[in-house]
């Protein structure tokens, strides 16, 4: 399994700032950039990291990989960033950790998505929510062209638009 384009882009940006990047994938290996730990090492690595950036797909093995147990292993003040899939994180467990002030989070994706209007994450000072815009990768240009071909036609024909997102409370 090779490192995906989003994970690679995140690592490259962090390396520029002198960050130590600890990479994790399904299977361990060594690359030109260094070690990639296997998934079985996750819990052993968490106590020593300041930030987690989730870029994984949603699979049977990754769904809720950041549950209450995993989140509890992170040090106080750590930040959980999810640009992968909302299902990677147990939203209730993360909400509890952020509400307590122990962890911070930045979420481009949530479970459920969209996050309901009354959900506590909208108001928590330690939470930053973005409108699922982490998709600005090499694939974005093609996806944008496809979107611009289909949506105006649907609008003109009075057909419901695809992939609409409800706005957050008070906006």
Tab-separated table of N, CA and C in Angstrom:
chain	number	residue	atom	x	y	z
A	1	UNK	N	0.851	-1.188	0.000
A	1	UNK	CA	0.000	0.000	0.000
A	1	UNK	C	0.880	1.229	0.000
A	2	UNK	N	0.695	2.104	-0.944
A	2	UNK	CA	1.509	3.306	-0.982
A	2	UNK	C	0.812	4.438	-0.233
A	3	UNK	N	1.574	5.404	0.177
A	3	UNK	CA	1.014	6.546	0.873
A	3	UNK	C	0.161	7.336	-0.106
A	4	UNK	N	-1.033	7.725	0.313
A	4	UNK	CA	-1.947	8.472	-0.546
A	4	UNK	C	-1.492	9.900	-0.755
A	5	UNK	N	-2.091	10.577	-1.747
A	5	UNK	CA	-1.680	11.944	-2.071
A	5	UNK	C	-1.948	12.932	-0.940
A	6	UNK	N	-3.013	12.755	-0.185
A	6	UNK	CA	-3.307	13.694	0.898
A	6	UNK	C	-2.296	13.518	2.026
A	7	UNK	N	-2.054	12.279	2.434
A	7	UNK	CA	-1.076	12.025	3.493
A	7	UNK	C	0.311	12.508	3.119
A	8	UNK	N	0.695	12.265	1.878
A	8	UNK	CA	2.000	12.721	1.399
A	8	UNK	C	2.084	14.250	1.431
A	9	UNK	N	1.017	14.916	0.986
A	9	UNK	CA	1.005	16.387	0.977
A	9	UNK	C	1.097	16.957	2.397
A	10	UNK	N	0.389	16.328	3.327
A	10	UNK	CA	0.453	16.778	4.723
A	10	UNK	C	1.872	16.607	5.260
A	11	UNK	N	2.468	15.437	5.045
A	11	UNK	CA	3.828	15.176	5.529
A	11	UNK	C	4.824	16.161	4.942
A	12	UNK	N	4.729	16.420	3.648
A	12	UNK	CA	5.659	17.362	3.006
A	12	UNK	C	5.558	18.753	3.620
A	13	UNK	N	4.360	19.190	3.904
A	13	UNK	CA	4.188	20.523	4.495
A	13	UNK	C	4.714	20.581	5.921
A	14	UNK	N	4.528	19.512	6.664
A	14	UNK	CA	5.023	19.489	8.038
A	14	UNK	C	6.543	19.405	8.096
A	15	UNK	N	7.146	18.638	7.198
A	15	UNK	CA	8.611	18.537	7.158
A	15	UNK	C	9.251	19.905	6.926
A	16	UNK	N	8.632	20.731	6.094
A	16	UNK	CA	9.168	22.071	5.808
A	16	UNK	C	9.299	22.884	7.088
A	17	UNK	N	8.389	22.668	8.029
A	17	UNK	CA	8.422	23.414	9.289
A	17	UNK	C	9.268	22.734	10.361
A	18	UNK	N	9.966	21.687	9.975
A	18	UNK	CA	10.847	21.004	10.913
A	18	UNK	C	10.137	20.048	11.853
A	19	UNK	N	8.916	19.709	11.554
A	19	UNK	CA	8.172	18.779	12.405
A	19	UNK	C	8.689	17.357	12.232
A	20	UNK	N	8.648	16.607	13.296
A	20	UNK	CA	8.900	15.182	13.218
A	20	UNK	C	7.578	14.539	12.828
A	21	UNK	N	7.561	13.886	11.693
A	21	UNK	CA	6.340	13.258	11.192
A	21	UNK	C	6.429	11.759	11.444
A	22	UNK	N	5.457	11.245	12.164
A	22	UNK	CA	5.368	9.816	12.442
A	22	UNK	C	4.269	9.280	11.537
A	23	UNK	N	4.661	8.462	10.562
A	23	UNK	CA	3.685	7.969	9.584
A	23	UNK	C	3.203	6.580	9.957
A	24	UNK	N	1.936	6.337	9.653
A	24	UNK	CA	1.296	5.077	9.974
A	24	UNK	C	0.488	4.624	8.768
A	25	UNK	N	0.545	3.357	8.457
A	25	UNK	CA	-0.226	2.779	7.353
A	25	UNK	C	-0.644	1.376	7.744
A	26	UNK	N	-1.329	0.724	6.859
A	26	UNK	CA	-1.808	-0.632	7.134
A	26	UNK	C	-0.664	-1.565	7.482
A	27	UNK	N	0.423	-1.472	6.727
A	27	UNK	CA	1.570	-2.357	6.967
A	27	UNK	C	2.836	-1.534	7.144
A	28	UNK	N	3.757	-2.010	7.993
A	28	UNK	CA	5.013	-1.273	8.197
A	28	UNK	C	5.928	-1.416	6.987
A	29	UNK	N	6.761	-0.409	6.778
A	29	UNK	CA	7.741	-0.447	5.689
A	29	UNK	C	8.705	0.727	5.869
A	30	UNK	N	9.728	0.732	5.061
A	30	UNK	CA	10.668	1.842	5.043
A	30	UNK	C	10.636	2.443	3.649
A	31	UNK	N	10.563	3.770	3.594
A	31	UNK	CA	10.557	4.488	2.318
A	31	UNK	C	11.750	5.427	2.293
A	32	UNK	N	11.921	6.136	1.199
A	32	UNK	CA	13.003	7.113	1.094
A	32	UNK	C	12.877	8.195	2.162
A	33	UNK	N	11.645	8.460	2.610
A	33	UNK	CA	11.419	9.481	3.646
A	33	UNK	C	11.564	8.930	5.058
A	34	UNK	N	11.725	7.622	5.198
A	34	UNK	CA	11.887	7.031	6.520
A	34	UNK	C	10.858	5.960	6.816
A	35	UNK	N	10.734	5.632	8.085
A	35	UNK	CA	9.867	4.537	8.523
A	35	UNK	C	8.392	4.895	8.414
A	36	UNK	N	7.629	3.880	8.052
A	36	UNK	CA	6.166	3.947	8.110
A	36	UNK	C	5.767	2.825	9.056
A	37	UNK	N	5.118	3.188	10.147
A	37	UNK	CA	4.692	2.202	11.138
A	37	UNK	C	3.437	1.496	10.666
A	38	UNK	N	3.280	0.242	11.070
A	38	UNK	CA	2.075	-0.512	10.763
A	38	UNK	C	0.946	-0.140	11.704
A	39	UNK	N	-0.279	-0.399	11.296
A	39	UNK	CA	-1.469	-0.038	12.067
A	39	UNK	C	-1.438	-0.578	13.488
A	40	UNK	N	-0.811	-1.725	13.678
A	40	UNK	CA	-0.765	-2.315	15.021
A	40	UNK	C	0.039	-1.464	16.008
A	41	UNK	N	0.826	-0.519	15.527
A	41	UNK	CA	1.643	0.341	16.392
A	41	UNK	C	0.898	1.583	16.878
A	42	UNK	N	-0.325	1.799	16.391
A	42	UNK	CA	-1.064	3.046	16.688
A	42	UNK	C	-1.076	3.388	18.173
A	43	UNK	N	-1.571	2.499	19.013
A	43	UNK	CA	-1.724	2.833	20.431
A	43	UNK	C	-0.395	3.096	21.130
A	44	UNK	N	0.659	2.457	20.688
A	44	UNK	CA	1.972	2.706	21.274
A	44	UNK	C	2.561	4.055	20.886
A	45	UNK	N	2.150	4.589	19.749
A	45	UNK	CA	2.667	5.867	19.266
A	45	UNK	C	1.918	7.073	19.830
A	46	UNK	N	0.640	6.912	20.113
A	46	UNK	CA	-0.200	8.055	20.490
A	46	UNK	C	0.277	8.851	21.704
A	47	UNK	N	0.780	8.245	22.767
A	47	UNK	CA	1.178	9.045	23.928
A	47	UNK	C	2.300	10.046	23.654
A	48	UNK	N	3.014	9.890	22.549
A	48	UNK	CA	4.173	10.755	22.282
A	48	UNK	C	3.926	11.784	21.173
A	49	UNK	N	2.698	11.917	20.685
A	49	UNK	CA	2.463	12.862	19.585
A	49	UNK	C	1.697	14.090	20.057
A	50	UNK	N	1.970	15.210	19.417
A	50	UNK	CA	1.270	16.454	19.736
A	50	UNK	C	0.068	16.679	18.835
A	51	UNK	N	0.073	16.037	17.679
A	51	UNK	CA	-1.009	16.207	16.719
A	51	UNK	C	-1.181	14.920	15.932
A	52	UNK	N	-2.426	14.657	15.570
A	52	UNK	CA	-2.759	13.525	14.709
A	52	UNK	C	-3.512	14.103	13.518
A	53	UNK	N	-3.053	13.780	12.319
A	53	UNK	CA	-3.751	14.203	11.104
A	53	UNK	C	-4.242	12.931	10.423
A	54	UNK	N	-5.549	12.764	10.401
A	54	UNK	CA	-6.159	11.569	9.821
A	54	UNK	C	-6.457	11.806	8.349
A	55	UNK	N	-5.875	10.972	7.498
A	55	UNK	CA	-6.054	11.067	6.043
A	55	UNK	C	-6.514	9.739	5.463
A	56	UNK	N	-6.904	8.817	6.307
A	56	UNK	CA	-7.220	7.455	5.872
A	56	UNK	C	-8.611	7.357	5.252
A	57	UNK	N	-8.809	6.334	4.435
A	57	UNK	CA	-10.160	6.065	3.914
A	57	UNK	C	-10.988	5.365	4.989
A	58	UNK	N	-12.290	5.339	4.804
A	58	UNK	CA	-13.162	4.607	5.721
A	58	UNK	C	-13.241	3.154	5.258
A	59	UNK	N	-12.738	2.259	6.085
A	59	UNK	CA	-12.799	0.823	5.808
A	59	UNK	C	-13.240	0.128	7.088
A	60	UNK	N	-13.447	-1.172	7.017
A	60	UNK	CA	-13.795	-1.921	8.223
A	60	UNK	C	-12.714	-1.777	9.289
A	61	UNK	N	-11.462	-1.649	8.871
A	61	UNK	CA	-10.347	-1.560	9.820
A	61	UNK	C	-10.145	-0.152	10.376
A	62	UNK	N	-10.583	0.883	9.647
A	62	UNK	CA	-10.316	2.254	10.092
A	62	UNK	C	-11.503	2.926	10.762
A	63	UNK	N	-12.719	2.419	10.562
A	63	UNK	CA	-13.885	3.049	11.174
A	63	UNK	C	-13.746	3.044	12.695
A	64	UNK	N	-13.925	4.211	13.295
A	64	UNK	CA	-13.811	4.417	14.748
A	64	UNK	C	-12.442	4.029	15.290
A	65	UNK	N	-11.397	4.125	14.454
A	65	UNK	CA	-10.055	3.823	14.963
A	65	UNK	C	-9.655	4.821	16.047
A	66	UNK	N	-10.241	6.015	16.003
A	66	UNK	CA	-10.023	6.979	17.074
A	66	UNK	C	-11.270	6.997	17.936
A	67	UNK	N	-11.337	5.968	18.799
A	67	UNK	CA	-12.423	5.820	19.749
A	67	UNK	C	-11.964	6.389	21.092
A	68	UNK	N	-12.774	6.200	22.123
A	68	UNK	CA	-12.437	6.746	23.446
A	68	UNK	C	-11.074	6.257	23.925
A	69	UNK	N	-10.748	4.993	23.688
A	69	UNK	CA	-9.459	4.443	24.129
A	69	UNK	C	-8.296	5.139	23.434
A	70	UNK	N	-8.379	5.273	22.113
A	70	UNK	CA	-7.296	5.918	21.359
A	70	UNK	C	-7.139	7.377	21.760
A	71	UNK	N	-8.259	8.084	21.883
A	71	UNK	CA	-8.200	9.502	22.254
A	71	UNK	C	-7.615	9.683	23.649
A	72	UNK	N	-7.925	8.778	24.568
A	72	UNK	CA	-7.408	8.864	25.940
A	72	UNK	C	-5.896	8.701	25.986
A	73	UNK	N	-5.314	8.049	24.995
A	73	UNK	CA	-3.863	7.845	24.959
A	73	UNK	C	-3.098	9.097	24.536
A	74	UNK	N	-3.783	10.034	23.902
A	74	UNK	CA	-3.109	11.266	23.462
A	74	UNK	C	-2.772	12.140	24.670
A	75	UNK	N	-1.657	12.859	24.602
A	75	UNK	CA	-1.307	13.743	25.717
A	75	UNK	C	-2.241	14.953	25.788
A	76	UNK	N	-2.365	15.521	26.965
A	76	UNK	CA	-3.163	16.732	27.135
A	76	UNK	C	-2.687	17.802	26.160
A	77	UNK	N	-3.629	18.501	25.550
A	77	UNK	CA	-3.297	19.577	24.630
A	77	UNK	C	-3.079	19.135	23.194
A	78	UNK	N	-3.119	17.829	22.938
A	78	UNK	CA	-2.930	17.341	21.563
A	78	UNK	C	-4.117	17.761	20.700
A	79	UNK	N	-3.891	17.826	19.402
A	79	UNK	CA	-4.949	18.176	18.456
A	79	UNK	C	-5.197	17.008	17.511
A	80	UNK	N	-6.471	16.752	17.261
A	80	UNK	CA	-6.895	15.718	16.323
A	80	UNK	C	-7.466	16.439	15.101
A	81	UNK	N	-6.820	16.226	13.961
A	81	UNK	CA	-7.249	16.829	12.703
A	81	UNK	C	-7.763	15.705	11.811
A	82	UNK	N	-8.976	15.854	11.303
A	82	UNK	CA	-9.522	14.815	10.427
A	82	UNK	C	-9.867	15.414	9.074
A	83	UNK	N	-9.087	15.024	8.056
A	83	UNK	CA	-9.371	15.410	6.671
A	83	UNK	C	-9.657	14.176	5.827
A	84	UNK	N	-9.789	13.026	6.500
A	84	UNK	CA	-10.041	11.761	5.804
A	84	UNK	C	-11.524	11.516	5.654
A	85	UNK	N	-12.070	10.768	6.576
A	85	UNK	CA	-13.491	10.434	6.600
A	85	UNK	C	-13.995	10.580	8.026
A	86	UNK	N	-15.207	11.088	8.175
A	86	UNK	CA	-15.777	11.300	9.496
A	86	UNK	C	-15.836	10.043	10.331
A	87	UNK	N	-16.054	8.902	9.671
A	87	UNK	CA	-16.192	7.634	10.381
A	87	UNK	C	-14.914	7.161	11.072
A	88	UNK	N	-13.805	7.814	10.825
A	88	UNK	CA	-12.552	7.418	11.472
A	88	UNK	C	-12.555	7.741	12.963
A	89	UNK	N	-13.400	8.687	13.361
A	89	UNK	CA	-13.401	9.184	14.743
A	89	UNK	C	-14.759	8.945	15.393
A	90	UNK	N	-14.742	8.493	16.634
A	90	UNK	CA	-15.965	8.397	17.429
A	90	UNK	C	-16.303	9.830	17.852
A	91	UNK	N	-17.303	10.405	17.211
A	91	UNK	CA	-17.642	11.816	17.424
A	91	UNK	C	-18.006	12.106	18.872
A	92	UNK	N	-18.754	11.216	19.517
A	92	UNK	CA	-19.139	11.447	20.914
A	92	UNK	C	-17.914	11.463	21.822
A	93	UNK	N	-16.997	10.523	21.610
A	93	UNK	CA	-15.787	10.471	22.435
A	93	UNK	C	-14.924	11.716	22.213
A	94	UNK	N	-14.785	12.137	20.962
A	94	UNK	CA	-13.999	13.338	20.665
A	94	UNK	C	-14.653	14.574	21.275
A	95	UNK	N	-15.962	14.664	21.153
A	95	UNK	CA	-16.685	15.805	21.727
A	95	UNK	C	-16.439	15.882	23.229
A	96	UNK	N	-16.473	14.756	23.915
A	96	UNK	CA	-16.216	14.733	25.370
A	96	UNK	C	-14.819	15.235	25.696
A	97	UNK	N	-13.831	14.777	24.926
A	97	UNK	CA	-12.441	15.182	25.182
A	97	UNK	C	-12.246	16.683	24.922
A	98	UNK	N	-12.856	17.200	23.870
A	98	UNK	CA	-12.720	18.627	23.554
A	98	UNK	C	-13.494	19.457	24.578
A	99	UNK	N	-14.686	19.008	24.958
A	99	UNK	CA	-15.487	19.732	25.955
A	99	UNK	C	-14.766	19.820	27.299
A	100	UNK	N	-13.982	18.790	27.624
A	100	UNK	CA	-13.244	18.799	28.891
A	100	UNK	C	-12.048	19.748	28.833
A	101	UNK	N	-11.675	20.179	27.609
A	101	UNK	CA	-10.508	21.039	27.453
A	101	UNK	C	-9.212	20.271	27.312
A	102	UNK	N	-9.262	18.950	27.337
A	102	UNK	CA	-8.050	18.139	27.269
A	102	UNK	C	-7.476	18.063	25.862
A	103	UNK	N	-8.334	17.964	24.850
A	103	UNK	CA	-7.883	17.880	23.458
A	103	UNK	C	-8.477	19.007	22.635
A	104	UNK	N	-7.840	19.271	21.508
A	104	UNK	CA	-8.338	20.218	20.507
A	104	UNK	C	-8.660	19.427	19.253
A	105	UNK	N	-9.478	20.000	18.387
A	105	UNK	CA	-9.760	19.313	17.136
A	105	UNK	C	-9.995	20.299	16.004
A	106	UNK	N	-9.649	19.870	14.810
A	106	UNK	CA	-9.962	20.584	13.575
A	106	UNK	C	-10.533	19.527	12.641
A	107	UNK	N	-11.784	19.732	12.230
A	107	UNK	CA	-12.486	18.709	11.466
A	107	UNK	C	-12.969	19.250	10.128
A	108	UNK	N	-12.523	18.618	9.072
A	108	UNK	CA	-13.040	18.921	7.740
A	108	UNK	C	-14.163	17.957	7.405
A	109	UNK	N	-14.215	16.844	8.119
A	109	UNK	CA	-15.242	15.826	7.947
A	109	UNK	C	-15.739	15.407	9.322
A	110	UNK	N	-16.991	15.015	9.402
A	110	UNK	CA	-17.583	14.598	10.668
A	110	UNK	C	-18.463	13.372	10.441
A	111	UNK	N	-18.833	12.739	11.531
A	111	UNK	CA	-19.798	11.654	11.494
A	111	UNK	C	-20.816	11.931	12.589
A	112	UNK	N	-22.038	12.314	12.212
A	112	UNK	CA	-22.583	12.349	10.858
A	112	UNK	C	-22.145	13.613	10.118
A	113	UNK	N	-22.339	13.554	8.813
A	113	UNK	CA	-22.043	14.724	7.981
A	113	UNK	C	-23.253	14.997	7.111
A	114	UNK	N	-23.770	16.193	7.133
A	114	UNK	CA	-23.280	17.323	7.926
A	114	UNK	C	-23.591	17.134	9.411
A	115	UNK	N	-22.796	17.780	10.226
A	115	UNK	CA	-22.997	17.736	11.664
A	115	UNK	C	-24.316	18.449	11.980
A	116	UNK	N	-25.188	17.849	12.791
A	116	UNK	CA	-26.480	18.482	13.092
A	116	UNK	C	-26.327	19.873	13.696
A	117	UNK	N	-27.303	20.718	13.430
A	117	UNK	CA	-27.261	22.120	13.867
A	117	UNK	C	-27.019	22.285	15.357
A	118	UNK	N	-27.594	21.449	16.194
A	118	UNK	CA	-27.436	21.621	17.639
A	118	UNK	C	-26.267	20.887	18.249
A	119	UNK	N	-25.395	20.313	17.424
A	119	UNK	CA	-24.287	19.517	17.971
A	119	UNK	C	-23.321	20.405	18.755
A	120	UNK	N	-22.850	19.937	19.926
A	120	UNK	CA	-21.948	20.734	20.767
A	120	UNK	C	-20.654	21.177	20.076
A	121	UNK	N	-20.146	20.408	19.115
A	121	UNK	CA	-18.887	20.789	18.459
A	121	UNK	C	-18.973	22.157	17.785
A	122	UNK	N	-20.174	22.562	17.370
A	122	UNK	CA	-20.309	23.881	16.735
A	122	UNK	C	-19.929	25.007	17.691
A	123	UNK	N	-20.104	24.787	18.987
A	123	UNK	CA	-19.895	25.852	19.971
A	123	UNK	C	-18.636	25.708	20.819
A	124	UNK	N	-17.978	24.579	20.779
A	124	UNK	CA	-16.826	24.362	21.654
A	124	UNK	C	-15.627	25.202	21.220
A	125	UNK	N	-15.003	25.914	22.162
A	125	UNK	CA	-13.853	26.751	21.805
A	125	UNK	C	-12.642	25.970	21.304
A	126	UNK	N	-12.528	24.704	21.622
A	126	UNK	CA	-11.391	23.905	21.179
A	126	UNK	C	-11.633	23.162	19.876
A	127	UNK	N	-12.720	23.518	19.174
A	127	UNK	CA	-13.064	22.829	17.933
A	127	UNK	C	-13.117	23.811	16.770
A	128	UNK	N	-12.479	23.451	15.680
A	128	UNK	CA	-12.542	24.220	14.442
A	128	UNK	C	-13.173	23.316	13.398
A	129	UNK	N	-14.274	23.757	12.802
A	129	UNK	CA	-14.977	22.973	11.798
A	129	UNK	C	-14.916	23.693	10.461
A	130	UNK	N	-14.553	22.964	9.432
A	130	UNK	CA	-14.532	23.537	8.088
A	130	UNK	C	-15.549	22.785	7.237
A	131	UNK	N	-16.020	23.392	6.146
A	131	UNK	CA	-17.099	22.804	5.350
A	131	UNK	C	-16.652	21.759	4.331
A	132	UNK	N	-15.882	20.769	4.762
A	132	UNK	CA	-15.423	19.677	3.905
A	132	UNK	C	-14.718	20.229	2.658
A	133	UNK	N	-13.702	21.043	2.897
A	133	UNK	CA	-12.947	21.639	1.795
A	133	UNK	C	-11.528	21.087	1.703
A	134	UNK	N	-11.228	20.033	2.438
A	134	UNK	CA	-9.898	19.440	2.409
A	134	UNK	C	-9.629	18.681	1.118
A	135	UNK	N	-10.537	18.754	0.176
A	135	UNK	CA	-10.401	18.005	-1.067
A	135	UNK	C	-9.563	18.720	-2.113
A	136	UNK	N	-8.933	19.806	-1.773
A	136	UNK	CA	-8.153	20.545	-2.760
A	136	UNK	C	-6.836	19.825	-3.039
A	137	UNK	N	-6.959	18.754	-3.800
A	137	UNK	CA	-5.815	17.946	-4.217
A	137	UNK	C	-5.742	17.992	-5.736
A	138	UNK	N	-4.892	17.172	-6.319
A	138	UNK	CA	-4.790	17.111	-7.774
A	138	UNK	C	-6.107	16.715	-8.434
A	139	UNK	N	-6.952	15.992	-7.726
A	139	UNK	CA	-8.233	15.541	-8.280
A	139	UNK	C	-9.286	16.639	-8.274
A	140	UNK	N	-9.028	17.734	-7.572
A	140	UNK	CA	-10.042	18.768	-7.417
A	140	UNK	C	-10.449	19.402	-8.743
A	141	UNK	N	-9.500	19.632	-9.630
A	141	UNK	CA	-9.815	20.290	-10.896
A	141	UNK	C	-10.800	19.459	-11.726
A	142	UNK	N	-10.556	18.161	-11.850
A	142	UNK	CA	-11.470	17.299	-12.600
A	142	UNK	C	-12.845	17.239	-11.934
A	143	UNK	N	-12.863	17.118	-10.625
A	143	UNK	CA	-14.135	17.061	-9.903
A	143	UNK	C	-14.900	18.368	-10.072
A	144	UNK	N	-14.193	19.488	-10.075
A	144	UNK	CA	-14.843	20.788	-10.261
A	144	UNK	C	-15.471	20.902	-11.644
A	145	UNK	N	-14.750	20.455	-12.661
A	145	UNK	CA	-15.309	20.485	-14.027
A	145	UNK	C	-16.582	19.651	-14.106
A	146	UNK	N	-16.540	18.466	-13.513
A	146	UNK	CA	-17.708	17.593	-13.511
A	146	UNK	C	-18.877	18.268	-12.794
A	147	UNK	N	-18.596	18.861	-11.657
A	147	UNK	CA	-19.622	19.573	-10.891
A	147	UNK	C	-20.237	20.698	-11.723
A	148	UNK	N	-19.400	21.474	-12.386
A	148	UNK	CA	-19.896	22.614	-13.163
A	148	UNK	C	-20.655	22.192	-14.418
A	149	UNK	N	-20.432	20.992	-14.882
A	149	UNK	CA	-21.219	20.475	-16.017
A	149	UNK	C	-22.607	20.036	-15.555
A	150	UNK	N	-22.694	19.409	-14.388
A	150	UNK	CA	-23.951	18.807	-13.945
A	150	UNK	C	-24.863	19.753	-13.174
A	151	UNK	N	-24.338	20.490	-12.210
A	151	UNK	CA	-25.192	21.249	-11.305
A	151	UNK	C	-26.006	22.353	-12.006
A	152	UNK	N	-25.427	23.174	-12.882
A	152	UNK	CA	-26.256	24.201	-13.534
A	152	UNK	C	-27.420	23.594	-14.333
A	153	UNK	N	-27.167	22.461	-14.969
A	153	UNK	CA	-28.232	21.803	-15.726
A	153	UNK	C	-29.330	21.330	-14.775
A	154	UNK	N	-28.944	20.749	-13.657
A	154	UNK	CA	-29.944	20.286	-12.685
A	154	UNK	C	-30.755	21.470	-12.162
A	155	UNK	N	-30.079	22.568	-11.870
A	155	UNK	CA	-30.763	23.762	-11.367
A	155	UNK	C	-31.769	24.275	-12.399
A	156	UNK	N	-31.349	24.399	-13.660
A	156	UNK	CA	-32.214	24.900	-14.733
A	156	UNK	C	-33.428	23.999	-14.960
A	157	UNK	N	-33.237	22.692	-14.747
A	157	UNK	CA	-34.325	21.737	-14.954
A	157	UNK	C	-35.209	21.579	-13.715
A	158	UNK	N	-34.861	22.271	-12.630
A	158	UNK	CA	-35.641	22.174	-11.407
A	158	UNK	C	-35.444	20.869	-10.655
A	159	UNK	N	-34.343	20.182	-10.953
A	159	UNK	CA	-34.011	18.921	-10.292
A	159	UNK	C	-33.179	19.247	-9.048
A	160	UNK	N	-33.395	18.536	-7.935
A	160	UNK	CA	-32.586	18.819	-6.734
A	160	UNK	C	-31.090	18.734	-7.036
A	161	UNK	N	-30.339	19.666	-6.463
A	161	UNK	CA	-28.891	19.672	-6.628
A	161	UNK	C	-28.284	18.503	-5.867
A	162	UNK	N	-27.138	18.041	-6.333
A	162	UNK	CA	-26.428	16.942	-5.679
A	162	UNK	C	-25.469	17.491	-4.623
A	163	UNK	N	-25.246	16.721	-3.590
A	163	UNK	CA	-24.215	17.010	-2.580
A	163	UNK	C	-24.384	18.362	-1.905
A	164	UNK	N	-25.604	18.728	-1.581
A	164	UNK	CA	-25.812	19.987	-0.875
A	164	UNK	C	-25.466	19.806	0.600
A	165	UNK	N	-25.024	20.866	1.243
A	165	UNK	CA	-24.647	20.841	2.654
A	165	UNK	C	-25.439	21.916	3.370
A	166	UNK	N	-26.024	21.558	4.491
A	166	UNK	CA	-26.760	22.527	5.294
A	166	UNK	C	-25.777	23.462	5.972
A	167	UNK	N	-26.157	24.720	6.116
A	167	UNK	CA	-25.254	25.659	6.776
A	167	UNK	C	-25.276	25.413	8.283
A	168	UNK	N	-24.248	25.903	8.947
A	168	UNK	CA	-24.151	25.739	10.398
A	168	UNK	C	-25.114	26.704	11.096
A	169	UNK	N	-25.396	26.466	12.364
A	169	UNK	CA	-26.336	27.320	13.100
A	169	UNK	C	-25.907	28.776	13.094
A	170	UNK	N	-26.866	29.656	12.932
A	170	UNK	CA	-26.595	31.091	12.996
A	170	UNK	C	-25.905	31.653	11.787
A	171	UNK	N	-25.779	30.880	10.712
A	171	UNK	CA	-25.095	31.378	9.521
A	171	UNK	C	-26.018	31.391	8.340
